[in-house]
PDB file of C-alpha atoms and ligand atoms in Angstrom:
ATOM      1  CA  MET B   1      -0.032  -0.079  -0.015  1.00  0.00           C
ATOM      2  CA  ILE B   2       1.172   3.618  -0.699  1.00  0.00           C
ATOM      3  CA  ILE B   3      -0.318   6.750   0.864  1.00  0.00           C
ATOM      4  CA  ILE B   4      -0.482  10.013  -0.933  1.00  0.00           C
ATOM      5  CA  GLY B   5      -1.638  13.338   0.318  1.00  0.00           C
ATOM      6  CA  LEU B   6      -3.101  15.646  -2.169  1.00  0.00           C
ATOM      7  CA  SER B   7      -2.639  19.500  -1.908  1.00  0.00           C
ATOM      8  CA  ASN B   8      -5.068  20.011   0.989  1.00  0.00           C
ATOM      9  CA  SER B   9      -4.084  17.161   3.120  1.00  0.00           C
ATOM     10  CA  ARG B  10      -0.178  16.529   2.806  1.00  0.00           C
ATOM     11  CA  ASN B  11       0.657  16.940   6.439  1.00  0.00           C
ATOM     12  CA  LEU B  12      -2.205  14.773   7.480  1.00  0.00           C
ATOM     13  CA  ALA B  13      -1.398  11.909   4.831  1.00  0.00           C
ATOM     14  CA  LYS B  14       2.206  11.780   6.225  1.00  0.00           C
ATOM     15  CA  LYS B  15       1.118  11.442   9.803  1.00  0.00           C
ATOM     16  CA  VAL B  16      -1.337   8.424   8.617  1.00  0.00           C
ATOM     17  CA  ALA B  17       1.691   6.919   6.707  1.00  0.00           C
ATOM     18  CA  GLN B  18       4.068   7.054   9.550  1.00  0.00           C
ATOM     19  CA  LYS B  19       1.337   5.482  11.910  1.00  0.00           C
ATOM     20  CA  LEU B  20       0.960   2.594   9.773  1.00  0.00           C
ATOM     21  CA  LYS B  21       4.617   2.490   8.837  1.00  0.00           C
ATOM     22  CA  VAL B  22       3.798   2.322   5.170  1.00  0.00           C
ATOM     23  CA  LYS B  23       5.420   4.530   2.401  1.00  0.00           C
ATOM     24  CA  TYR B  24       4.481   7.870   1.786  1.00  0.00           C
ATOM     25  CA  SER B  25       4.705   9.028  -1.635  1.00  0.00           C
ATOM     26  CA  ARG B  26       4.558  12.396  -3.212  1.00  0.00           C
ATOM     27  CA  LEU B  27       2.358  13.564  -5.926  1.00  0.00           C
ATOM     28  CA  ASP B  28       3.427  16.472  -7.888  1.00  0.00           C
ATOM     29  CA  SER B  29       0.458  18.590  -8.179  1.00  0.00           C
ATOM     30  CA  GLN B  30       0.415  22.142  -9.496  1.00  0.00           C
ATOM     31  CA  PHE B  31      -2.147  24.436 -10.732  1.00  0.00           C
ATOM     32  CA  PHE B  32      -1.341  26.461 -14.092  1.00  0.00           C
ATOM     33  CA  PRO B  33      -2.172  30.202 -14.184  1.00  0.00           C
ATOM     34  CA  ASP B  34      -5.278  29.626 -16.107  1.00  0.00           C
ATOM     35  CA  GLY B  35      -6.407  27.435 -13.201  1.00  0.00           C
ATOM     36  CA  GLU B  36      -6.006  24.009 -14.741  1.00  0.00           C
ATOM     37  CA  VAL B  37      -4.421  21.101 -12.672  1.00  0.00           C
ATOM     38  CA  TYR B  38      -1.146  19.506 -13.560  1.00  0.00           C
ATOM     39  CA  LEU B  39      -0.336  16.034 -11.751  1.00  0.00           C
ATOM     40  CA  ARG B  40       2.383  13.528 -11.916  1.00  0.00           C
ATOM     41  CA  PHE B  41       2.843  10.531  -9.593  1.00  0.00           C
ATOM     42  CA  LYS B  42       6.657  10.426  -8.448  1.00  0.00           C
ATOM     43  CA  ASP B  43       6.592   6.622  -7.693  1.00  0.00           C
ATOM     44  CA  SER B  44       5.185   3.561  -9.512  1.00  0.00           C
ATOM     45  CA  VAL B  45       1.726   2.661  -8.334  1.00  0.00           C
ATOM     46  CA  ARG B  46       1.419  -0.396 -10.704  1.00  0.00           C
ATOM     47  CA  GLY B  47      -0.234  -3.325  -8.677  1.00  0.00           C
ATOM     48  CA  LYS B  48      -0.410  -1.258  -5.477  1.00  0.00           C
ATOM     49  CA  LYS B  49      -3.353  -0.213  -3.343  1.00  0.00           C
ATOM     50  CA  VAL B  50      -3.177   3.577  -3.432  1.00  0.00           C
ATOM     51  CA  VAL B  51      -4.717   5.581  -0.559  1.00  0.00           C
ATOM     52  CA  LEU B  52      -5.359   9.113  -1.692  1.00  0.00           C
ATOM     53  CA  ILE B  53      -6.022  11.616   1.115  1.00  0.00           C
ATOM     54  CA  GLN B  54      -7.554  14.763   0.082  1.00  0.00           C
ATOM     55  CA  SER B  55      -9.800  17.152   2.228  1.00  0.00           C
ATOM     56  CA  MET B  56     -12.299  19.045  -0.026  1.00  0.00           C
ATOM     57  CA  GLN B  57     -11.510  22.203   1.895  1.00  0.00           C
ATOM     58  CA  PRO B  58     -10.163  25.060   1.069  1.00  0.00           C
ATOM     59  CA  LYS B  59     -10.586  25.558  -2.638  1.00  0.00           C
ATOM     60  CA  THR B  60     -13.333  23.151  -2.861  1.00  0.00           C
ATOM     61  CA  ASN B  61     -13.857  22.533  -6.420  1.00  0.00           C
ATOM     62  CA  ASP B  62     -10.155  22.506  -7.244  1.00  0.00           C
ATOM     63  CA  ALA B  63      -9.720  20.012  -4.664  1.00  0.00           C
ATOM     64  CA  LEU B  64     -12.240  17.766  -5.948  1.00  0.00           C
ATOM     65  CA  ILE B  65     -10.839  17.808  -9.452  1.00  0.00           C
ATOM     66  CA  GLU B  66      -7.576  17.306  -8.265  1.00  0.00           C
ATOM     67  CA  MET B  67      -8.494  14.175  -6.530  1.00  0.00           C
ATOM     68  CA  LEU B  68     -10.686  12.910  -9.480  1.00  0.00           C
ATOM     69  CA  PHE B  69      -7.663  13.238 -11.763  1.00  0.00           C
ATOM     70  CA  ALA B  70      -5.409  11.769  -9.249  1.00  0.00           C
ATOM     71  CA  SER B  71      -7.510   8.700  -8.999  1.00  0.00           C
ATOM     72  CA  ALA B  72      -8.120   8.331 -12.577  1.00  0.00           C
ATOM     73  CA  THR B  73      -4.517   8.533 -13.350  1.00  0.00           C
ATOM     74  CA  ALA B  74      -3.499   6.090 -10.761  1.00  0.00           C
ATOM     75  CA  LYS B  75      -5.952   3.657 -12.240  1.00  0.00           C
ATOM     76  CA  ASP B  76      -4.650   4.262 -15.775  1.00  0.00           C
ATOM     77  CA  LEU B  77      -0.938   3.684 -14.475  1.00  0.00           C
ATOM     78  CA  GLY B  78      -2.206   0.453 -13.214  1.00  0.00           C
ATOM     79  CA  ALA B  79      -3.014   0.815  -9.467  1.00  0.00           C
ATOM     80  CA  LYS B  80      -4.655  -2.312  -8.129  1.00  0.00           C
ATOM     81  CA  LYS B  81      -7.124  -0.298  -6.014  1.00  0.00           C
ATOM     82  CA  VAL B  82      -7.724   3.329  -5.153  1.00  0.00           C
ATOM     83  CA  ILE B  83      -9.006   4.070  -1.798  1.00  0.00           C
ATOM     84  CA  LEU B  84     -10.019   7.906  -1.094  1.00  0.00           C
ATOM     85  CA  VAL B  85      -9.853   9.201   2.297  1.00  0.00           C
ATOM     86  CA  ALA B  86     -11.729  12.396   2.491  1.00  0.00           C
ATOM     87  CA  PRO B  87     -11.249  14.113   5.823  1.00  0.00           C
ATOM     88  CA  TYR B  88     -13.953  16.594   4.672  1.00  0.00           C
ATOM     89  CA  LEU B  89     -16.328  15.729   1.973  1.00  0.00           C
ATOM     90  CA  ASN B  90     -17.851  18.750   0.347  1.00  0.00           C
ATOM     91  CA  TYR B  91     -21.371  19.199  -1.064  1.00  0.00           C
ATOM     92  CA  MET B  92     -22.913  17.114   1.498  1.00  0.00           C
ATOM     93  CA  ARG B  93     -25.558  19.534   2.696  1.00  0.00           C
ATOM     94  CA  GLN B  94     -27.356  20.021  -0.826  1.00  0.00           C
ATOM     95  CA  ASP B  95     -28.865  16.408  -0.337  1.00  0.00           C
ATOM     96  CA  LYS B  96     -32.041  17.216  -1.879  1.00  0.00           C
ATOM     97  CA  ARG B  97     -34.171  19.469  -4.341  1.00  0.00           C
ATOM     98  CA  PHE B  98     -35.208  22.304  -1.949  1.00  0.00           C
ATOM     99  CA  LYS B  99     -36.519  24.433  -4.775  1.00  0.00           C
ATOM    100  CA  PRO B 100     -37.472  23.335  -8.240  1.00  0.00           C
ATOM    101  CA  GLY B 101     -34.649  22.919 -10.771  1.00  0.00           C
ATOM    102  CA  GLU B 102     -32.061  22.776  -8.219  1.00  0.00           C
ATOM    103  CA  CYS B 103     -28.968  20.357  -8.477  1.00  0.00           C
ATOM    104  CA  ILE B 104     -28.933  17.714  -5.859  1.00  0.00           C
ATOM    105  CA  SER B 105     -25.030  18.259  -5.397  1.00  0.00           C
ATOM    106  CA  ASN B 106     -24.259  15.218  -2.928  1.00  0.00           C
ATOM    107  CA  GLU B 107     -25.481  12.826  -5.402  1.00  0.00           C
ATOM    108  CA  ILE B 108     -23.460  14.032  -8.397  1.00  0.00           C
ATOM    109  CA  VAL B 109     -20.127  14.018  -6.129  1.00  0.00           C
ATOM    110  CA  ALA B 110     -20.937  10.737  -4.879  1.00  0.00           C
ATOM    111  CA  LYS B 111     -21.477   9.621  -8.517  1.00  0.00           C
ATOM    112  CA  PHE B 112     -18.012  11.000  -9.787  1.00  0.00           C
ATOM    113  CA  ILE B 113     -16.262   9.269  -6.814  1.00  0.00           C
ATOM    114  CA  ASP B 114     -18.179   6.033  -7.513  1.00  0.00           C
ATOM    115  CA  ASP B 115     -16.794   6.348 -10.981  1.00  0.00           C
ATOM    116  CA  TYR B 116     -13.270   6.901 -10.371  1.00  0.00           C
ATOM    117  CA  VAL B 117     -12.522   5.349  -6.905  1.00  0.00           C
ATOM    118  CA  ASP B 118     -12.910   1.647  -5.511  1.00  0.00           C
ATOM    119  CA  GLN B 119     -13.465   2.650  -1.781  1.00  0.00           C
ATOM    120  CA  VAL B 120     -13.961   5.779   0.093  1.00  0.00           C
ATOM    121  CA  MET B 121     -13.752   6.658   3.826  1.00  0.00           C
ATOM    122  CA  VAL B 122     -15.251  10.072   4.916  1.00  0.00           C
ATOM    123  CA  VAL B 123     -14.848  11.654   8.330  1.00  0.00           C
ATOM    124  CA  ASP B 124     -18.088  13.129   9.835  1.00  0.00           C
ATOM    125  CA  PRO B 125     -19.937  13.439   6.693  1.00  0.00           C
ATOM    126  CA  HIS B 126     -22.904  15.818   6.923  1.00  0.00           C
ATOM    127  CA  LEU B 127     -25.595  13.154   6.922  1.00  0.00           C
ATOM    128  CA  HIS B 128     -28.713  15.031   7.026  1.00  0.00           C
ATOM    129  CA  ARG B 129     -31.719  13.273   5.726  1.00  0.00           C
ATOM    130  CA  ASP B 130     -29.451  10.184   4.503  1.00  0.00           C
ATOM    131  CA  LYS B 131     -28.576   7.940   7.447  1.00  0.00           C
ATOM    132  CA  SER B 132     -25.639   6.465   5.862  1.00  0.00           C
ATOM    133  CA  LEU B 133     -23.197   6.968   3.150  1.00  0.00           C
ATOM    134  CA  SER B 134     -24.391   3.739   1.209  1.00  0.00           C
ATOM    135  CA  VAL B 135     -27.540   5.690   0.474  1.00  0.00           C
ATOM    136  CA  PHE B 136     -25.601   7.553  -2.302  1.00  0.00           C
ATOM    137  CA  PHE B 137     -22.434   5.635  -2.895  1.00  0.00           C
ATOM    138  CA  LYS B 138     -22.457   2.424  -4.703  1.00  0.00           C
ATOM    139  CA  ILE B 139     -18.799   1.740  -3.803  1.00  0.00           C
ATOM    140  CA  LYS B 140     -17.842   0.454  -0.255  1.00  0.00           C
ATOM    141  CA  SER B 141     -17.987   3.385   2.098  1.00  0.00           C
ATOM    142  CA  THR B 142     -16.870   3.915   5.726  1.00  0.00           C
ATOM    143  CA  LYS B 143     -17.943   6.774   8.081  1.00  0.00           C
ATOM    144  CA  LEU B 144     -15.383   7.781  10.745  1.00  0.00           C
ATOM    145  CA  THR B 145     -15.983  10.275  13.336  1.00  0.00           C
ATOM    146  CA  ALA B 146     -13.832  12.710  15.290  1.00  0.00           C
ATOM    147  CA  ASN B 147     -15.914  12.503  18.361  1.00  0.00           C
ATOM    148  CA  PRO B 148     -13.631  10.528  20.513  1.00  0.00           C
ATOM    149  CA  LEU B 149     -11.146  13.417  20.029  1.00  0.00           C
ATOM    150  CA  ILE B 150     -13.654  16.122  20.910  1.00  0.00           C
ATOM    151  CA  ALA B 151     -14.548  14.132  23.985  1.00  0.00           C
ATOM    152  CA  LYS B 152     -10.969  13.642  25.112  1.00  0.00           C
ATOM    153  CA  TYR B 153     -10.156  17.355  24.724  1.00  0.00           C
ATOM    154  CA  ILE B 154     -13.212  18.478  26.784  1.00  0.00           C
ATOM    155  CA  LYS B 155     -12.700  16.194  29.505  1.00  0.00           C
ATOM    156  CA  LYS B 156      -8.952  17.170  29.827  1.00  0.00           C
ATOM    157  CA  ASN B 157      -9.336  21.030  29.421  1.00  0.00           C
ATOM    158  CA  ILE B 158     -13.050  22.157  30.220  1.00  0.00           C
ATOM    159  CA  LYS B 159     -14.341  21.816  34.038  1.00  0.00           C
ATOM    160  CA  ASN B 160     -18.230  21.734  34.323  1.00  0.00           C
ATOM    161  CA  PRO B 161     -18.844  21.747  30.662  1.00  0.00           C
ATOM    162  CA  LEU B 162     -22.180  22.275  29.309  1.00  0.00           C
ATOM    163  CA  LEU B 163     -22.112  21.046  25.563  1.00  0.00           C
ATOM    164  CA  ILE B 164     -24.560  22.935  23.402  1.00  0.00           C
ATOM    165  CA  GLY B 165     -25.536  21.624  20.012  1.00  0.00           C
ATOM    166  CA  PRO B 166     -27.010  24.566  17.905  1.00  0.00           C
ATOM    167  CA  ASP B 167     -29.421  22.687  15.922  1.00  0.00           C
ATOM    168  CA  TRP B 168     -31.197  19.303  16.045  1.00  0.00           C
ATOM    169  CA  GLU B 169     -28.833  17.334  14.019  1.00  0.00           C
ATOM    170  CA  SER B 170     -25.652  18.427  15.940  1.00  0.00           C
ATOM    171  CA  TYR B 171     -26.912  15.793  18.633  1.00  0.00           C
ATOM    172  CA  LYS B 172     -24.436  13.378  16.454  1.00  0.00           C
ATOM    173  CA  TRP B 173     -21.731  15.453  17.685  1.00  0.00           C
ATOM    174  CA  ALA B 174     -22.602  17.551  20.770  1.00  0.00           C
ATOM    175  CA  ARG B 175     -24.993  14.764  22.541  1.00  0.00           C
ATOM    176  CA  ALA B 176     -22.718  11.975  21.488  1.00  0.00           C
ATOM    177  CA  THR B 177     -19.612  13.430  22.908  1.00  0.00           C
ATOM    178  CA  ALA B 178     -21.420  14.505  26.159  1.00  0.00           C
ATOM    179  CA  GLU B 179     -22.612  10.986  26.649  1.00  0.00           C
ATOM    180  CA  MET B 180     -18.950   9.700  26.156  1.00  0.00           C
ATOM    181  CA  ILE B 181     -17.562  11.935  29.090  1.00  0.00           C
ATOM    182  CA  GLY B 182     -20.783  11.927  31.121  1.00  0.00           C
ATOM    183  CA  ALA B 183     -21.453  15.739  30.833  1.00  0.00           C
ATOM    184  CA  GLU B 184     -24.591  17.603  30.397  1.00  0.00           C
ATOM    185  CA  SER B 185     -25.837  18.644  26.879  1.00  0.00           C
ATOM    186  CA  VAL B 186     -28.620  20.606  25.441  1.00  0.00           C
ATOM    187  CA  ILE B 187     -29.692  20.803  21.710  1.00  0.00           C
ATOM    188  CA  LEU B 188     -31.004  23.909  20.380  1.00  0.00           C
ATOM    189  CA  LYS B 189     -33.456  24.419  17.252  1.00  0.00           C
ATOM    190  CA  LYS B 190     -32.379  26.373  14.091  1.00  0.00           C
ATOM    191  CA  LYS B 191     -34.280  27.707  11.071  1.00  0.00           C
ATOM    192  CA  ARG B 192     -32.036  28.488   8.109  1.00  0.00           C
ATOM    193  CA  TYR B 193     -33.309  31.249   5.786  1.00  0.00           C
ATOM    194  CA  SER B 194     -30.323  31.266   3.379  1.00  0.00           C
ATOM    195  CA  GLY B 195     -26.569  30.168   3.288  1.00  0.00           C
ATOM    196  CA  ARG B 196     -25.751  32.924   5.598  1.00  0.00           C
ATOM    197  CA  ARG B 197     -29.101  33.678   7.385  1.00  0.00           C
ATOM    198  CA  VAL B 198     -29.963  31.477  10.416  1.00  0.00           C
ATOM    199  CA  LYS B 199     -32.308  31.783  13.444  1.00  0.00           C
ATOM    200  CA  VAL B 200     -31.496  29.733  16.623  1.00  0.00           C
ATOM    201  CA  TYR B 201     -34.090  29.104  19.291  1.00  0.00           C
ATOM    202  CA  PHE B 202     -33.881  27.513  22.901  1.00  0.00           C
ATOM    203  CA  GLY B 203     -36.518  24.543  22.688  1.00  0.00           C
ATOM    204  CA  GLU B 204     -36.024  24.091  26.725  1.00  0.00           C
ATOM    205  CA  LYS B 205     -35.091  26.334  29.646  1.00  0.00           C
ATOM    206  CA  ILE B 206     -31.321  25.865  30.365  1.00  0.00           C
ATOM    207  CA  ASP B 207     -29.470  26.327  33.649  1.00  0.00           C
ATOM    208  CA  VAL B 208     -25.939  27.793  32.839  1.00  0.00           C
ATOM    209  CA  LYS B 209     -24.910  28.472  36.496  1.00  0.00           C
ATOM    210  CA  GLY B 210     -21.464  27.200  37.167  1.00  0.00           C
ATOM    211  CA  LYS B 211     -21.130  25.918  33.800  1.00  0.00           C
ATOM    212  CA  ASN B 212     -18.599  26.513  30.985  1.00  0.00           C
ATOM    213  CA  ALA B 213     -20.467  26.536  27.594  1.00  0.00           C
ATOM    214  CA  VAL B 214     -19.052  24.343  24.753  1.00  0.00           C
ATOM    215  CA  LEU B 215     -20.574  24.826  21.671  1.00  0.00           C
ATOM    216  CA  VAL B 216     -20.235  21.525  19.540  1.00  0.00           C
ATOM    217  CA  ASP B 217     -20.984  20.967  15.915  1.00  0.00           C
ATOM    218  CA  ASP B 218     -19.914  19.182  12.802  1.00  0.00           C
ATOM    219  CA  MET B 219     -18.634  22.337  10.793  1.00  0.00           C
ATOM    220  CA  ILE B 220     -18.327  26.259  10.943  1.00  0.00           C
ATOM    221  CA  SER B 221     -18.822  27.764   7.658  1.00  0.00           C
ATOM    222  CA  THR B 222     -19.835  31.332   8.055  1.00  0.00           C
ATOM    223  CA  GLY B 223     -20.036  30.840  11.677  1.00  0.00           C
ATOM    224  CA  GLY B 224     -23.781  32.232  11.593  1.00  0.00           C
ATOM    225  CA  THR B 225     -25.034  29.376  13.408  1.00  0.00           C
ATOM    226  CA  LEU B 226     -22.618  29.713  16.163  1.00  0.00           C
ATOM    227  CA  LEU B 227     -22.766  33.378  16.375  1.00  0.00           C
ATOM    228  CA  ARG B 228     -26.679  33.365  16.769  1.00  0.00           C
ATOM    229  CA  THR B 229     -26.350  30.612  19.405  1.00  0.00           C
ATOM    230  CA  ILE B 230     -23.640  32.883  21.294  1.00  0.00           C
ATOM    231  CA  GLU B 231     -26.028  35.649  21.322  1.00  0.00           C
ATOM    232  CA  HIS B 232     -28.463  33.892  23.169  1.00  0.00           C
ATOM    233  CA  LEU B 233     -26.024  32.504  25.579  1.00  0.00           C
ATOM    234  CA  LYS B 234     -24.914  36.122  26.449  1.00  0.00           C
ATOM    235  CA  LYS B 235     -28.474  36.820  27.455  1.00  0.00           C
ATOM    236  CA  LEU B 236     -28.129  34.195  30.042  1.00  0.00           C
ATOM    237  CA  GLY B 237     -24.967  35.997  31.513  1.00  0.00           C
ATOM    238  CA  LEU B 238     -22.298  33.717  29.779  1.00  0.00           C
ATOM    239  CA  LYS B 239     -19.246  35.652  28.646  1.00  0.00           C
ATOM    240  CA  LYS B 240     -16.635  33.030  27.459  1.00  0.00           C
ATOM    241  CA  PHE B 241     -17.324  30.202  25.091  1.00  0.00           C
ATOM    242  CA  THR B 242     -15.463  27.194  23.529  1.00  0.00           C
ATOM    243  CA  ALA B 243     -16.607  26.291  20.266  1.00  0.00           C
ATOM    244  CA  ILE B 244     -15.435  23.106  19.030  1.00  0.00           C
ATOM    245  CA  ALA B 245     -16.323  21.602  15.387  1.00  0.00           C
ATOM    246  CA  VAL B 246     -14.852  18.768  13.290  1.00  0.00           C
ATOM    247  CA  HIS B 247     -14.491  20.785  10.282  1.00  0.00           C
ATOM    248  CA  GLY B 248     -13.229  24.461  10.226  1.00  0.00           C
ATOM    249  CA  VAL B 249     -14.376  25.735   6.883  1.00  0.00           C
ATOM    250  CA  PHE B 250     -14.352  29.264   8.134  1.00  0.00           C
ATOM    251  CA  SER B 251     -15.876  31.193   5.090  1.00  0.00           C
ATOM    252  CA  GLU B 252     -16.203  35.111   5.223  1.00  0.00           C
ATOM    253  CA  GLY B 253     -13.983  35.731   8.220  1.00  0.00           C
ATOM    254  CA  ALA B 254     -16.034  33.266  10.502  1.00  0.00           C
ATOM    255  CA  LEU B 255     -13.086  32.594  12.687  1.00  0.00           C
ATOM    256  CA  GLN B 256     -12.207  36.229  13.281  1.00  0.00           C
ATOM    257  CA  LYS B 257     -16.110  36.972  14.021  1.00  0.00           C
ATOM    258  CA  LEU B 258     -16.205  34.130  16.702  1.00  0.00           C
ATOM    259  CA  GLN B 259     -13.026  35.044  18.360  1.00  0.00           C
ATOM    260  CA  LYS B 260     -14.104  38.701  18.748  1.00  0.00           C
ATOM    261  CA  VAL B 261     -17.073  37.708  20.752  1.00  0.00           C
ATOM    262  CA  GLY B 262     -14.937  35.690  23.294  1.00  0.00           C
ATOM    263  CA  THR B 263     -14.866  32.249  21.647  1.00  0.00           C
ATOM    264  CA  LYS B 264     -11.912  29.930  21.744  1.00  0.00           C
ATOM    265  CA  VAL B 265     -12.235  27.932  18.686  1.00  0.00           C
ATOM    266  CA  ILE B 266     -10.874  24.395  18.378  1.00  0.00           C
ATOM    267  CA  THR B 267     -11.022  22.148  15.186  1.00  0.00           C
ATOM    268  CA  VAL B 268      -9.854  18.963  13.998  1.00  0.00           C
ATOM    269  CA  ASN B 269      -7.079  18.639  11.250  1.00  0.00           C
ATOM    270  CA  THR B 270      -9.730  17.277   8.564  1.00  0.00           C
ATOM    271  CA  ILE B 271      -9.277  20.784   7.369  1.00  0.00           C
ATOM    272  CA  GLU B 272      -5.727  22.219   8.061  1.00  0.00           C
ATOM    273  CA  ASN B 273      -5.750  25.534   9.638  1.00  0.00           C
ATOM    274  CA  PRO B 274      -4.471  27.028  12.807  1.00  0.00           C
ATOM    275  CA  THR B 275      -7.450  26.047  14.957  1.00  0.00           C
ATOM    276  CA  ALA B 276      -6.905  22.397  13.998  1.00  0.00           C
ATOM    277  CA  LYS B 277      -5.575  21.137  17.208  1.00  0.00           C
ATOM    278  CA  LEU B 278      -7.016  17.770  16.992  1.00  0.00           C
ATOM    279  CA  ASP B 279      -5.331  15.171  15.190  1.00  0.00           C
ATOM    280  CA  ILE B 280      -7.394  12.660  13.221  1.00  0.00           C
ATOM    281  CA  SER B 281      -4.654  10.567  11.825  1.00  0.00           C
ATOM    282  CA  PRO B 282      -4.750   7.729  14.344  1.00  0.00           C
ATOM    283  CA  ILE B 283      -8.454   7.176  13.644  1.00  0.00           C
ATOM    284  CA  ILE B 284      -7.767   7.196  10.043  1.00  0.00           C
ATOM    285  CA  ALA B 285      -4.655   4.794  10.308  1.00  0.00           C
ATOM    286  CA  GLU B 286      -6.757   2.511  12.477  1.00  0.00           C
ATOM    287  CA  ALA B 287      -9.654   2.347  10.210  1.00  0.00           C
ATOM    288  CA  LEU B 288      -7.103   1.532   7.103  1.00  0.00           C
ATOM    289  CA  LYS B 289      -5.811  -1.214   9.401  1.00  0.00           C
ATOM    290  CA  GLN B 290      -9.187  -2.697  10.405  1.00  0.00           C
ATOM    291  CA  LYS B 291     -10.539  -2.661   6.864  1.00  0.00           C
ATOM    292  CA  GLY B 292      -7.203  -4.779   5.852  1.00  0.00           C
ATOM    293  CA  LEU B 293      -6.128  -2.055   3.598  1.00  0.00           C
TER     294      LEU B 293
HETATM  295  C1  R5P L   1     -25.677  22.603   9.225  1.00  0.00           C
HETATM  296  O1  R5P L   1     -26.639  22.079   9.703  1.00  0.00           O
HETATM  297  C2  R5P L   1     -24.222  22.291   9.924  1.00  0.00           C
HETATM  298  O2  R5P L   1     -24.434  21.229  10.814  1.00  0.00           O
HETATM  299  C3  R5P L   1     -23.751  23.425  10.348  1.00  0.00           C
HETATM  300  O3  R5P L   1     -24.474  23.862  11.514  1.00  0.00           O
HETATM  301  C4  R5P L   1     -23.500  24.572   9.546  1.00  0.00           C
HETATM  302  O4  R5P L   1     -23.314  24.162   8.188  1.00  0.00           O
HETATM  303  C5  R5P L   1     -22.762  25.609   9.925  1.00  0.00           C
HETATM  304  O5  R5P L   1     -22.933  26.626   9.119  1.00  0.00           O
HETATM  305  P1  R5P L   1     -22.553  28.065   9.278  1.00  0.00           P
HETATM  306  O6  R5P L   1     -21.357  28.195  10.177  1.00  0.00           O
HETATM  307  O7  R5P L   1     -22.378  28.982   8.103  1.00  0.00           O
HETATM  308  O8  R5P L   1     -23.712  28.661  10.124  1.00  0.00           O
END
């Protein structure tokens, strides 16, 4: 087996290779001035199982094309099997036709991956209406979660935590991690009006006395969801917050906006950025081992 990190996940891929004690190979990947991608494998992949690790953020569309070109090329060069590890998989939230004429993006991305890859592993995919990756992937798919890392961080660093999930589906992260460490949790309700505008509600009365608020979600994009949640929590007298998300997408200055309202932000290195203090590489390495890859 050889492990190859694409543009967005080279550091992570090297860590996975080290943990598994398998060869890490470099892929020469460059973008031409007009935006087209150029790829060249540096080692032979003929007859080998090739693990490509690529987060689909930042530069989400470039990242997807780079990965598809890399897997198609690996096959063309005689790879026995191509396994994609997508620490962050994009387009998962557009999973139905909300308005007539819309593209169902997650199905199209899955179809591209089905066509070029033999097996896929995704860390904390945003599965909303679909319960499992197998609903839209035909190839073998595995869902991994960073929840144990989040639980361990909170247990070690935060006294009397109250875990707050900002919308009903965040229970998969907020409630699940709270249960792992025996902490309290509360799940709020959210109404989304657009990609940027959301309204967050408390469905129940919450007691924050003596508690440290820890907001837990799968991803932070514009930060709108967490900022609205923090506005409510401030009304209850809380001043400082920790926000922990798996995927730190941070569009439109989201990180700075959160820090400005007194939030310490921690994410996982499914997307490489300065807040990515939690390392998913042991979980990916273990999954590859367990699957006999
Ligand atoms: C959506 O349901 C997700 O779980 C996140 O809450 C959401 O994508 C975060 O987006 P934003 O930071 O733009 O509010």
